[in-house]
Amino acid sequence: MTATAPREEQLWFRCAGCASLLYRKRLRRNLDVCPECGEHARLGAPERLRQLVDPGSLRLLPDRLPEADPLDFVDVLPYPHRLTGARAGTGLAEGVVCATATIGGHPVTLAVMDFRFLGGSLGCAVGELITRAAERALDDRTPLVLVTASGGARMQEGALSLMQMATVSQAIAALREAGLLSVSVLTDPTYGGVAASFATNTDLVLAESGARMGFAGPRVIRQITGRALPEGFQTADFLLRHGQVDMVVQRRSLRGRLVALLAATRAGRPTPPPVPRQEPAARHERLADDGAAVTRPAVEGAGGTPTPGDTSAVRDAWDTVRMARHPGRPTTLDYLDSVFDGFVELHGDRLGADCPAIVGGLARLAGRHVMVIGHQKGHTTAELVARNFGMASPAGHRKALRLMRLAARLGLPVVTLVDTPGADPGVSAEEQGQAAAIAENILTLTVLPTPVLTVITGEGGSGGALALAVADRVLMLENAVYSVISPEGCAAILWPDRSAAPQAARALRLTAPDLCRLGVVDEIVSEPSSAAHDDPAETAHRLRAALLANLLPLLDVPPAMLVRLRRQRFRRFGGANRAGAGVGRR
Ligand SMILES: [Zn+2]
């Protein structure tokens, strides 16, 4: 390396499409689109904003949040070192830049992600900043424009980063309720937790030419299916062909297209009445007190909160992962038989399929009617294969969505049982819109006007788990795990190889006691001294008691208040709300 290398990099740029060496100024004049082959180079957030908004209209929103490393995460580098490096490399405080501006004279609020910052990953700070931008849009009654570029949730913040999918989604839901337009512009690449939440549950989804979007990344899908991927898989044109985006737009047309959409959607609406404001972040503590009756069930002694001497406190996280995956562990159908009565299974998404990895239907819990929805694995290889190992397809998520909405219409509480390695990472799942299917479930649960109670019974794998777990109360069996990524997947990315999975399992804080401490889980349901699979009857007995203890207090809460409290529950995971988590960076 010579001292001139960076300077030359600034002057010249090699096109990723045709390998032409391009003069950087010429490239920039052409909006970073190769004049030779039309390849759209990736843009940082500041340049993207410059291209989209009216000159002189940009007002940046605050971008600083308290420093946070909620898990004390260390892989081969401590997480704070990675953050420092990303800040130095980009000049940004975080992986998103939020602003108000006008586009063609139309006032908007924008949140623009920057892939250069730790792969545009969605951590607590990014989620908090986008949520605040959405809340600002609600306050100002402007449309919200999101420009996404992300590899997915930020592993170094574990399940807390997963929670951001719900936090931002419920802010999008509030815009829907207020009749305010939300638009996402997918840019290359948009994957994982971002794809499966606010990138696809907005009103309009535009894909920039050359953008790729999907729930699972191509490498993961190739690895799991062992098949070559179809030509053009997950590209903007693929997404358009499969009905997942409204349009594909060349970069040079993007601003004009946004102006036209903003004009059209504004013209259609008479001046709306002001909408009562959702509670903003700063008021959590008081509201948490208000919600005490709900967050702390009055019924004592059921289910079993862990005692200090609990074995789970000392069991290694990797052992817990293996326990959670034990083939003998009771499944959702086992619990439907042992915990509930009179289960009547309901099938189908009404769009052409019935996914065997999710079962759902009407049942009774101690005489009360409930809707139960859960992932279904199996005990034998044949059962596991028939159920796709509990990995739901988009049809499974749409079936779950249908049953949740049906429950709300009928005034029935929803009980979900989560046990999945993750959502189905296959080619056809991507073709059928896995990301959008998960995103819509998450958003719908944030507004569902009926009690929702979730139990993580085995594996709580990432977005596929969250699609059933945006609940008023989240319980977890003692030997279950809940994580933003599998330990093996995390090890493959952050460590030299997958054999570091046990270390990754520890770093991810995926056990029930850890997640209770982080506030992701409300209560642990203890298992018999050995484990659930050694004494399913006793496990069922404890689970039933815990379900009743947590469900009964929810039944007395009016639906509107339930929704309000549920939103507060998922609003508190942002970076700014962990008082004392750290001090300001600068
Ligand atoms: Zn080119």
Coordinates of C-alpha atoms and ligand atoms in Angstrom, one line a residue:
M1 CA 0.0 0.0 0.0
T2 CA 1.3 3.4 -0.9
A3 CA 0.2 6.7 0.4
T4 CA -1.3 7.6 -3.0
A5 CA -3.7 4.6 -3.0
P6 CA -6.6 6.3 -1.2
R7 CA -6.3 9.4 -3.4
E8 CA -6.4 7.3 -6.6
E9 CA -9.4 5.5 -5.2
Q10 CA -11.1 8.9 -4.9
L11 CA -10.3 9.9 -8.5
W12 CA -11.1 6.6 -10.2
F13 CA -13.7 4.0 -9.7
R14 CA -13.9 0.5 -11.2
C15 CA -17.5 -0.4 -12.2
A16 CA -18.7 -3.6 -10.6
G17 CA -20.8 -4.3 -13.7
C18 CA -18.5 -3.9 -16.7
A19 CA -15.1 -3.3 -14.9
S20 CA -14.6 0.0 -16.7
L21 CA -12.3 2.4 -14.9
L22 CA -14.4 5.5 -14.5
Y23 CA -13.4 9.0 -13.6
R24 CA -15.2 9.5 -10.3
K25 CA -16.5 13.0 -11.0
R26 CA -18.0 11.9 -14.2
L27 CA -19.6 9.0 -12.4
R28 CA -21.0 11.3 -9.7
R29 CA -22.5 13.6 -12.4
N30 CA -24.3 10.5 -13.7
L31 CA -25.7 9.8 -10.2
D32 CA -23.2 7.0 -9.6
V33 CA -24.7 5.0 -12.5
C34 CA -22.1 3.6 -14.9
P35 CA -22.4 5.5 -18.2
E36 CA -21.0 2.4 -20.0
C37 CA -23.3 -0.4 -18.7
G38 CA -25.9 1.2 -16.5
E39 CA -24.8 -0.5 -13.3
H40 CA -26.1 1.4 -10.2
A41 CA -23.2 1.8 -7.7
R42 CA -24.2 1.8 -4.1
L43 CA -24.8 5.3 -2.6
G44 CA -24.1 6.4 1.0
A45 CA -27.0 8.1 2.8
P46 CA -25.7 11.7 2.4
E47 CA -25.4 11.4 -1.3
R48 CA -28.8 9.6 -1.6
L49 CA -30.4 12.5 0.3
R50 CA -28.7 15.0 -2.0
Q51 CA -30.1 13.3 -5.0
L52 CA -33.6 13.0 -3.7
V53 CA -34.6 16.2 -1.9
D54 CA -35.1 19.8 -3.0
P55 CA -31.9 21.9 -2.6
G56 CA -31.9 23.8 0.6
S57 CA -34.8 21.9 2.1
L58 CA -32.9 19.3 4.1
R59 CA -33.1 19.5 7.9
L60 CA -31.3 16.6 9.6
L61 CA -32.9 15.1 12.6
P62 CA -30.7 14.3 15.7
D63 CA -28.6 11.2 15.1
R64 CA -26.9 10.7 18.5
L65 CA -28.1 8.2 21.0
P66 CA -26.5 7.0 24.2
E67 CA -23.7 4.5 23.5
A68 CA -25.0 1.0 23.8
D69 CA -23.5 -2.5 23.9
P70 CA -26.4 -4.2 25.6
L71 CA -24.9 -7.7 25.4
D72 CA -21.2 -6.8 26.0
F73 CA -20.8 -8.6 22.7
V74 CA -17.3 -9.8 21.8
D75 CA -16.5 -12.0 18.8
V76 CA -13.0 -11.6 17.4
L77 CA -13.4 -7.9 18.1
P78 CA -15.4 -6.2 20.9
Y79 CA -18.5 -4.6 19.4
P80 CA -17.6 -1.0 20.5
H81 CA -14.4 -1.3 18.4
R82 CA -16.5 -2.2 15.3
L83 CA -18.7 0.8 16.0
T84 CA -15.8 3.1 16.3
G85 CA -14.4 1.8 13.0
A86 CA -17.7 2.2 11.2
R87 CA -18.0 5.8 12.5
A88 CA -14.5 6.6 11.4
G89 CA -15.0 5.0 8.0
T90 CA -18.3 6.7 7.2
G91 CA -18.3 10.0 9.2
L92 CA -21.8 8.9 10.4
A93 CA -23.0 8.4 13.9
E94 CA -25.1 5.3 13.0
G95 CA -26.3 3.3 10.0
V96 CA -29.2 5.6 9.1
V97 CA -29.6 9.3 8.4
C98 CA -33.0 10.8 9.2
A99 CA -34.3 14.2 8.0
T100 CA -37.2 16.3 7.0
A101 CA -37.2 17.9 3.6
T102 CA -39.3 18.6 0.6
I103 CA -39.3 16.5 -2.6
G104 CA -40.8 18.5 -5.5
G105 CA -42.3 20.9 -2.9
H106 CA -44.0 18.1 -1.0
P107 CA -42.9 18.0 2.7
V108 CA -41.7 14.5 3.7
T109 CA -39.8 12.8 6.5
L110 CA -37.0 10.5 5.4
A111 CA -34.9 7.8 6.9
V112 CA -32.0 6.7 4.6
M113 CA -29.9 3.6 5.6
D114 CA -26.2 3.5 4.8
F115 CA -24.8 0.1 3.9
R116 CA -21.3 1.2 4.6
F117 CA -22.0 1.4 8.3
L118 CA -21.8 -2.3 9.6
G119 CA -23.7 -3.5 6.5
G120 CA -26.6 -1.2 7.2
S121 CA -27.5 -3.5 10.1
L122 CA -30.5 -2.8 12.2
G123 CA -29.5 -2.3 15.8
C124 CA -31.3 -0.6 18.6
A125 CA -30.1 2.9 17.6
V126 CA -31.0 2.5 14.0
G127 CA -34.5 1.2 15.0
E128 CA -34.9 4.0 17.4
L129 CA -33.9 6.7 14.9
I130 CA -36.2 5.3 12.2
T131 CA -39.0 5.0 14.7
R132 CA -38.5 8.6 15.7
A133 CA -38.5 9.7 12.1
A134 CA -41.9 7.9 11.7
E135 CA -43.2 9.6 14.8
R136 CA -42.0 12.9 13.4
A137 CA -43.9 12.2 10.2
L138 CA -47.0 11.4 12.3
D139 CA -46.6 14.7 14.2
D140 CA -46.0 16.8 11.1
R141 CA -48.6 14.8 9.1
T142 CA -46.1 14.2 6.3
P143 CA -45.5 11.0 4.3
L144 CA -42.6 8.9 5.4
V145 CA -40.0 7.8 2.8
L146 CA -37.6 5.0 3.8
V147 CA -34.6 4.2 1.7
T148 CA -33.3 0.7 2.8
A149 CA -29.9 -0.9 2.4
S150 CA -29.2 -3.5 4.9
G151 CA -27.9 -7.0 5.5
G152 CA -30.4 -7.5 8.3
A153 CA -30.6 -7.3 12.0
R154 CA -27.4 -6.4 13.9
M155 CA -26.1 -9.7 15.5
Q156 CA -24.1 -7.9 18.1
E157 CA -27.3 -6.7 19.7
G158 CA -28.9 -10.1 19.7
A159 CA -32.7 -10.3 20.3
L160 CA -32.9 -6.6 21.1
S161 CA -32.1 -6.0 17.4
L162 CA -34.9 -8.4 16.5
M163 CA -37.3 -6.4 18.6
Q164 CA -36.6 -3.3 16.4
M165 CA -38.5 -5.0 13.6
A166 CA -41.6 -4.7 15.7
T167 CA -40.8 -1.2 17.0
V168 CA -40.4 0.3 13.6
S169 CA -43.4 -1.7 12.2
Q170 CA -45.7 -0.4 14.8
A171 CA -44.7 3.2 14.0
I172 CA -45.6 2.3 10.3
A173 CA -48.9 1.0 11.6
A174 CA -49.6 4.3 13.3
L175 CA -49.0 6.1 10.0
R176 CA -51.5 3.7 8.3
E177 CA -54.1 4.5 11.0
A178 CA -53.5 8.2 10.5
G179 CA -54.0 7.9 6.7
L180 CA -50.4 9.0 6.1
L181 CA -48.5 7.5 3.2
S182 CA -45.4 5.4 3.8
V183 CA -43.0 4.6 0.9
S184 CA -40.0 2.4 1.0
V185 CA -37.3 2.5 -1.7
L186 CA -35.4 -0.8 -1.8
T187 CA -31.8 -0.3 -2.7
D188 CA -29.1 -2.9 -3.0
P189 CA -28.9 -4.9 -0.9
T190 CA -32.0 -5.2 1.5
Y191 CA -32.1 -8.4 3.4
G192 CA -33.2 -10.2 6.6
G193 CA -34.9 -8.3 9.4
V194 CA -35.1 -5.1 7.4
A195 CA -36.7 -6.8 4.4
A196 CA -39.0 -8.7 6.7
S197 CA -40.3 -5.5 8.4
F198 CA -40.3 -1.8 7.3
A199 CA -38.8 -2.4 3.8
T200 CA -42.0 -4.3 2.8
N201 CA -44.8 -3.3 5.1
T202 CA -45.1 0.2 3.8
D203 CA -47.9 1.3 1.5
L204 CA -45.8 1.5 -1.5
V205 CA -42.6 -0.4 -2.3
L206 CA -40.3 0.8 -5.0
A207 CA -37.1 -1.0 -6.0
E208 CA -34.2 0.8 -7.5
S209 CA -32.8 -0.8 -10.6
G210 CA -30.2 -3.4 -9.7
A211 CA -31.5 -3.7 -6.1
R212 CA -31.7 -7.1 -4.6
M213 CA -34.1 -7.9 -1.8
G214 CA -35.0 -11.0 0.1
F215 CA -35.6 -12.6 3.5
A216 CA -32.7 -15.1 3.3
G217 CA -29.5 -14.3 1.5
P218 CA -28.5 -16.2 -1.7
R219 CA -25.5 -17.8 0.1
V220 CA -27.7 -19.2 2.9
I221 CA -30.3 -20.5 0.4
R222 CA -27.7 -22.2 -1.7
Q223 CA -26.1 -23.8 1.3
I224 CA -29.4 -25.1 2.6
T225 CA -31.1 -26.2 -0.6
G226 CA -27.8 -27.4 -2.3
R227 CA -29.3 -26.0 -5.6
A228 CA -28.1 -23.4 -8.0
L229 CA -30.3 -20.3 -7.8
P230 CA -32.4 -19.2 -10.8
E231 CA -31.0 -16.5 -13.0
G232 CA -31.7 -13.0 -11.6
F233 CA -32.9 -14.4 -8.3
Q234 CA -34.1 -11.7 -5.8
T235 CA -33.3 -8.9 -8.3
A236 CA -35.6 -5.9 -8.7
D237 CA -37.0 -7.5 -11.9
F238 CA -37.6 -10.8 -10.1
L239 CA -39.4 -9.0 -7.3
L240 CA -41.6 -7.2 -9.8
R241 CA -42.4 -10.4 -11.7
H242 CA -43.4 -12.1 -8.4
G243 CA -45.7 -9.3 -7.3
Q244 CA -43.5 -8.0 -4.5
V245 CA -42.8 -4.4 -5.5
D246 CA -45.0 -1.7 -7.1
M247 CA -42.3 -0.7 -9.6
V248 CA -38.7 -0.8 -10.6
V249 CA -37.2 2.6 -11.0
Q250 CA -34.0 3.7 -12.6
R251 CA -32.0 6.0 -10.3
R252 CA -32.3 9.0 -12.7
S253 CA -36.1 8.6 -12.5
L254 CA -36.4 8.0 -8.8
R255 CA -36.9 11.5 -7.6
G256 CA -39.4 12.3 -10.3
R257 CA -41.3 9.1 -9.5
L258 CA -41.5 10.0 -5.8
V259 CA -42.7 13.5 -6.7
A260 CA -45.5 12.0 -8.8
L261 CA -46.5 9.6 -6.1
L262 CA -46.5 12.3 -3.4
A263 CA -48.6 14.6 -5.6
A264 CA -51.1 11.9 -6.4
T265 CA -51.6 10.7 -2.8
R266 CA -51.8 14.2 -1.5
A267 CA -54.4 15.2 -4.1
G268 CA -56.8 12.4 -3.0
R269 CA -57.2 13.5 0.6
P270 CA -59.1 16.4 2.1
T271 CA -57.5 18.1 5.1
P272 CA -57.7 15.3 7.7
P273 CA -58.5 16.0 11.4
P274 CA -55.6 15.8 13.8
V275 CA -55.0 12.4 15.1
P276 CA -54.3 11.8 18.8
R277 CA -50.6 11.4 19.2
Q278 CA -49.1 8.0 20.2
E279 CA -47.1 8.3 23.4
P280 CA -43.5 9.2 22.5
A281 CA -40.5 7.6 24.0
A282 CA -39.8 9.9 26.9
R283 CA -42.9 8.9 28.8
H284 CA -42.3 5.3 29.2
E285 CA -41.7 5.0 32.9
R286 CA -45.0 6.6 33.9
L287 CA -46.9 4.5 31.4
A288 CA -45.1 1.4 32.5
D289 CA -46.5 2.1 36.0
D290 CA -50.0 2.6 34.5
G291 CA -49.7 -0.8 32.9
A292 CA -48.5 -2.5 36.0
A293 CA -51.7 -4.6 36.3
V294 CA -51.0 -6.0 32.9
T295 CA -47.3 -6.4 33.0
R296 CA -47.4 -8.1 36.4
P297 CA -50.2 -10.6 36.6
A298 CA -52.0 -10.8 39.9
V299 CA -52.1 -14.5 40.0
E300 CA -49.3 -15.8 42.2
G301 CA -47.4 -19.0 42.2
A302 CA -48.2 -20.4 38.8
G303 CA -45.8 -21.2 36.1
G304 CA -42.7 -20.7 38.2
T305 CA -40.5 -17.7 37.9
P306 CA -36.9 -18.9 38.3
T307 CA -35.4 -19.0 41.7
P308 CA -31.9 -17.7 42.2
G309 CA -30.5 -21.3 42.4
D310 CA -32.1 -22.3 39.1
T311 CA -30.0 -24.6 37.1
S312 CA -30.6 -22.5 33.9
A313 CA -28.6 -19.8 35.5
V314 CA -25.5 -22.0 35.3
R315 CA -26.2 -24.1 32.3
D316 CA -24.0 -23.2 29.3
A317 CA -25.8 -21.5 26.5
W318 CA -24.7 -24.0 24.0
D319 CA -26.2 -26.9 26.1
T320 CA -29.4 -25.0 26.2
V321 CA -29.4 -24.7 22.4
R322 CA -29.1 -28.4 22.2
M323 CA -31.8 -28.9 24.7
A324 CA -34.1 -26.6 22.8
R325 CA -33.6 -28.6 19.7
H326 CA -34.0 -32.1 21.3
P327 CA -36.2 -34.2 19.1
G328 CA -38.1 -35.5 22.1
R329 CA -39.2 -32.0 23.2
P330 CA -43.0 -31.5 23.2
T331 CA -44.3 -29.9 20.0
T332 CA -47.2 -27.6 19.5
L333 CA -49.6 -30.5 18.7
D334 CA -48.4 -32.2 21.9
Y335 CA -49.3 -29.1 23.9
L336 CA -52.6 -28.8 22.1
D337 CA -53.4 -32.3 23.3
S338 CA -52.0 -31.9 26.9
V339 CA -52.6 -28.2 27.8
F340 CA -55.7 -27.3 25.8
D341 CA -59.0 -29.0 25.1
G342 CA -61.2 -29.5 22.1
F343 CA -58.7 -28.3 19.4
V344 CA -60.3 -27.8 16.0
E345 CA -57.6 -27.2 13.4
L346 CA -58.2 -24.6 10.8
H347 CA -56.3 -24.9 7.5
G348 CA -55.1 -22.8 4.7
D349 CA -54.1 -19.2 3.7
R350 CA -57.1 -18.8 1.2
L351 CA -54.5 -17.9 -1.4
G352 CA -53.6 -21.3 -2.6
A353 CA -51.7 -23.2 0.1
D354 CA -51.7 -24.8 3.5
C355 CA -48.3 -24.8 5.2
P356 CA -47.7 -27.8 7.5
A357 CA -45.0 -26.0 9.5
I358 CA -47.7 -23.8 11.2
V359 CA -50.8 -25.3 12.9
G360 CA -53.6 -23.2 14.2
G361 CA -57.2 -23.3 15.3
L362 CA -59.8 -23.0 18.0
A363 CA -59.2 -24.6 21.4
R364 CA -60.2 -24.2 25.0
L365 CA -57.9 -23.3 27.9
A366 CA -59.5 -24.2 31.3
G367 CA -62.9 -23.7 29.6
R368 CA -62.0 -20.4 27.9
H369 CA -62.1 -20.2 24.1
V370 CA -58.8 -19.2 22.5
M371 CA -57.1 -19.2 19.1
V372 CA -53.9 -21.2 19.2
I373 CA -51.2 -20.8 16.5
G374 CA -47.9 -22.5 16.7
H375 CA -44.9 -23.9 14.7
Q376 CA -45.0 -27.6 14.4
K377 CA -41.9 -29.7 14.2
G378 CA -42.0 -33.4 15.0
H379 CA -40.2 -36.2 16.8
T380 CA -39.2 -38.5 14.0
T381 CA -37.3 -37.7 10.8
A382 CA -40.4 -38.4 8.7
E383 CA -42.5 -36.0 10.9
L384 CA -39.8 -33.3 10.7
V385 CA -39.5 -33.6 7.0
A386 CA -43.3 -33.5 6.5
R387 CA -43.4 -30.3 8.7
N388 CA -40.4 -28.8 7.0
F389 CA -38.7 -28.8 10.4
G390 CA -41.1 -26.1 11.7
M391 CA -39.9 -23.6 9.1
A392 CA -42.9 -21.8 7.9
S393 CA -43.5 -20.8 4.2
P394 CA -45.1 -17.5 3.3
A395 CA -48.4 -19.5 3.2
G396 CA -47.8 -20.4 6.8
H397 CA -47.4 -16.9 7.8
R398 CA -50.5 -15.9 5.9
K399 CA -52.5 -18.7 7.5
A400 CA -51.3 -17.4 10.9
L401 CA -52.3 -13.8 9.8
R402 CA -55.8 -15.0 8.8
L403 CA -56.3 -16.8 12.1
M404 CA -55.1 -13.8 14.2
R405 CA -57.5 -11.5 12.4
L406 CA -60.3 -14.0 12.8
A407 CA -59.6 -14.2 16.5
A408 CA -59.8 -10.5 16.9
R409 CA -63.1 -10.4 15.0
L410 CA -64.5 -13.1 17.3
G411 CA -63.1 -11.5 20.4
L412 CA -60.9 -14.5 21.2
P413 CA -57.5 -14.2 22.7
V414 CA -54.5 -15.5 20.7
V415 CA -52.0 -17.9 22.2
T416 CA -48.9 -18.5 20.0
L417 CA -46.4 -21.3 20.6
V418 CA -43.0 -20.6 19.0
D419 CA -40.7 -23.4 18.0
T420 CA -38.8 -22.8 14.8
P421 CA -35.2 -22.7 13.6
G422 CA -36.4 -19.8 11.4
A423 CA -38.6 -19.0 8.4
D424 CA -38.2 -21.3 5.4
P425 CA -35.2 -20.1 3.5
G426 CA -36.0 -21.6 0.1
V427 CA -36.3 -20.4 -3.5
S428 CA -40.1 -20.7 -3.6
A429 CA -40.4 -19.0 -0.3
E430 CA -38.6 -16.0 -1.7
E431 CA -40.7 -16.1 -4.9
Q432 CA -43.8 -16.0 -2.8
G433 CA -42.7 -13.1 -0.7
Q434 CA -41.4 -14.4 2.6
A435 CA -40.1 -11.1 3.7
A436 CA -43.4 -9.3 3.2
A437 CA -45.4 -12.1 4.7
I438 CA -43.4 -11.9 8.0
A439 CA -43.5 -8.1 7.9
E440 CA -47.3 -8.0 7.6
N441 CA -47.7 -10.4 10.5
I442 CA -45.4 -8.3 12.7
L443 CA -47.3 -5.1 11.9
T444 CA -50.7 -6.7 12.3
L445 CA -49.8 -8.1 15.7
T446 CA -48.8 -4.5 16.9
V447 CA -52.4 -3.4 16.2
L448 CA -54.4 -6.6 16.9
P449 CA -57.3 -5.6 19.2
T450 CA -57.3 -8.8 21.3
P451 CA -55.0 -10.3 23.9
V452 CA -51.9 -12.0 22.5
L453 CA -49.8 -14.3 24.7
T454 CA -46.7 -16.0 23.3
V455 CA -44.6 -18.9 24.7
I456 CA -41.2 -19.7 23.2
T457 CA -41.4 -23.4 23.7
G458 CA -38.2 -24.5 21.9
E459 CA -36.3 -22.6 19.3
G460 CA -37.2 -19.0 18.7
G461 CA -35.4 -18.4 15.4
S462 CA -35.2 -14.8 14.2
G463 CA -37.9 -13.2 12.1
G464 CA -39.8 -16.5 11.7
A465 CA -40.2 -16.5 15.5
L466 CA -41.1 -12.8 15.8
A467 CA -43.8 -13.3 13.2
L468 CA -45.8 -15.0 16.0
A469 CA -44.3 -13.2 19.0
V470 CA -45.3 -9.6 19.0
A471 CA -47.4 -10.2 22.1
D472 CA -48.7 -8.6 25.3
R473 CA -46.8 -11.1 27.3
V474 CA -43.9 -13.3 26.1
L475 CA -43.1 -16.4 28.2
M476 CA -40.3 -18.7 27.6
L477 CA -39.7 -22.3 28.7
E478 CA -36.6 -22.6 30.8
N479 CA -34.6 -24.5 28.1
A480 CA -35.9 -22.7 25.1
V481 CA -33.7 -20.2 23.2
Y482 CA -34.7 -17.0 21.3
S483 CA -32.2 -15.4 19.0
V484 CA -31.7 -13.0 16.0
I485 CA -29.6 -15.7 14.3
S486 CA -28.5 -19.3 14.9
P487 CA -25.3 -19.6 16.8
E488 CA -23.9 -21.5 13.7
G489 CA -24.9 -18.7 11.4
C490 CA -23.4 -16.1 13.7
A491 CA -20.2 -18.0 14.1
A492 CA -19.8 -18.4 10.3
I493 CA -20.1 -14.6 9.9
L494 CA -18.2 -13.2 12.9
W495 CA -15.8 -15.9 13.7
P496 CA -13.3 -17.7 11.4
D497 CA -15.7 -20.7 11.1
R498 CA -18.9 -22.4 12.3
S499 CA -17.1 -24.4 15.0
A500 CA -17.3 -21.3 17.1
A501 CA -21.0 -21.8 17.5
P502 CA -20.8 -22.5 21.3
Q503 CA -19.0 -19.1 21.8
A504 CA -21.5 -17.4 19.5
A505 CA -24.3 -19.0 21.6
R506 CA -22.9 -17.4 24.7
A507 CA -22.3 -14.0 23.1
L508 CA -25.8 -13.8 21.7
R509 CA -27.5 -14.0 25.1
L510 CA -30.2 -16.3 23.8
T511 CA -31.2 -18.1 27.0
A512 CA -34.4 -17.4 29.0
P513 CA -32.6 -15.8 32.0
D514 CA -30.6 -13.5 29.7
L515 CA -33.7 -12.5 27.8
C516 CA -35.6 -11.9 31.0
R517 CA -32.9 -9.6 32.1
L518 CA -33.0 -7.7 28.8
G519 CA -36.8 -7.4 29.0
V520 CA -37.4 -9.3 25.8
V521 CA -39.1 -12.0 27.8
D522 CA -41.5 -11.4 30.7
E523 CA -41.4 -14.7 32.5
I524 CA -39.7 -18.1 32.5
V525 CA -41.7 -21.3 32.8
S526 CA -39.6 -23.8 34.6
E527 CA -39.1 -27.3 33.3
P528 CA -39.0 -30.5 35.3
S529 CA -35.6 -31.1 36.9
S530 CA -34.3 -33.0 33.9
A531 CA -35.9 -31.3 30.9
A532 CA -39.3 -31.0 29.1
H533 CA -38.7 -34.1 27.0
D534 CA -38.1 -36.3 30.1
D535 CA -41.4 -35.3 31.7
P536 CA -43.8 -33.9 29.1
A537 CA -46.8 -34.3 31.5
E538 CA -45.3 -32.1 34.2
T539 CA -44.1 -29.6 31.6
A540 CA -47.6 -29.4 30.2
H541 CA -49.0 -28.9 33.8
R542 CA -46.6 -26.0 34.4
L543 CA -47.2 -24.4 31.0
R544 CA -51.0 -24.5 31.5
A545 CA -50.6 -22.8 34.9
A546 CA -48.4 -20.1 33.4
L547 CA -50.7 -19.5 30.5
L548 CA -53.7 -19.1 32.7
A549 CA -51.8 -16.8 35.1
N550 CA -50.8 -14.5 32.3
L551 CA -53.9 -14.7 30.2
L552 CA -56.6 -14.0 32.8
P553 CA -55.4 -10.5 33.7
L554 CA -55.3 -9.6 29.9
L555 CA -58.9 -10.5 29.4
D556 CA -60.1 -7.6 31.6
V557 CA -58.1 -5.0 29.6
P558 CA -60.1 -3.0 27.0
P559 CA -58.7 -3.8 23.5
A560 CA -57.6 -0.2 22.8
M561 CA -55.6 -0.2 26.0
L562 CA -54.1 -3.6 25.2
V563 CA -52.8 -2.3 21.9
R564 CA -51.4 0.8 23.5
L565 CA -49.6 -1.2 26.2
R566 CA -48.3 -3.7 23.7
R567 CA -46.9 -0.8 21.6
Q568 CA -45.2 0.6 24.7
R569 CA -43.7 -2.8 25.4
F570 CA -42.1 -2.9 22.0
R571 CA -41.2 0.8 22.0
R572 CA -38.9 0.5 25.0
F573 CA -36.1 -1.5 23.2
G574 CA -34.6 1.5 21.4
G575 CA -31.1 2.7 22.2
A576 CA -32.2 5.8 24.0
N577 CA -34.4 4.1 26.5
R578 CA -31.8 2.1 28.3
A579 CA -30.9 4.8 30.9
G580 CA -27.4 4.3 32.2
A581 CA -26.5 1.9 29.4
G582 CA -23.6 4.1 28.6
V583 CA -22.5 7.7 28.0
G584 CA -22.5 9.9 25.0
R585 CA -19.8 9.1 22.5
R586 CA -18.5 12.6 22.0
Ligands
ZN1 ZN -20.2 -0.3 -16.0

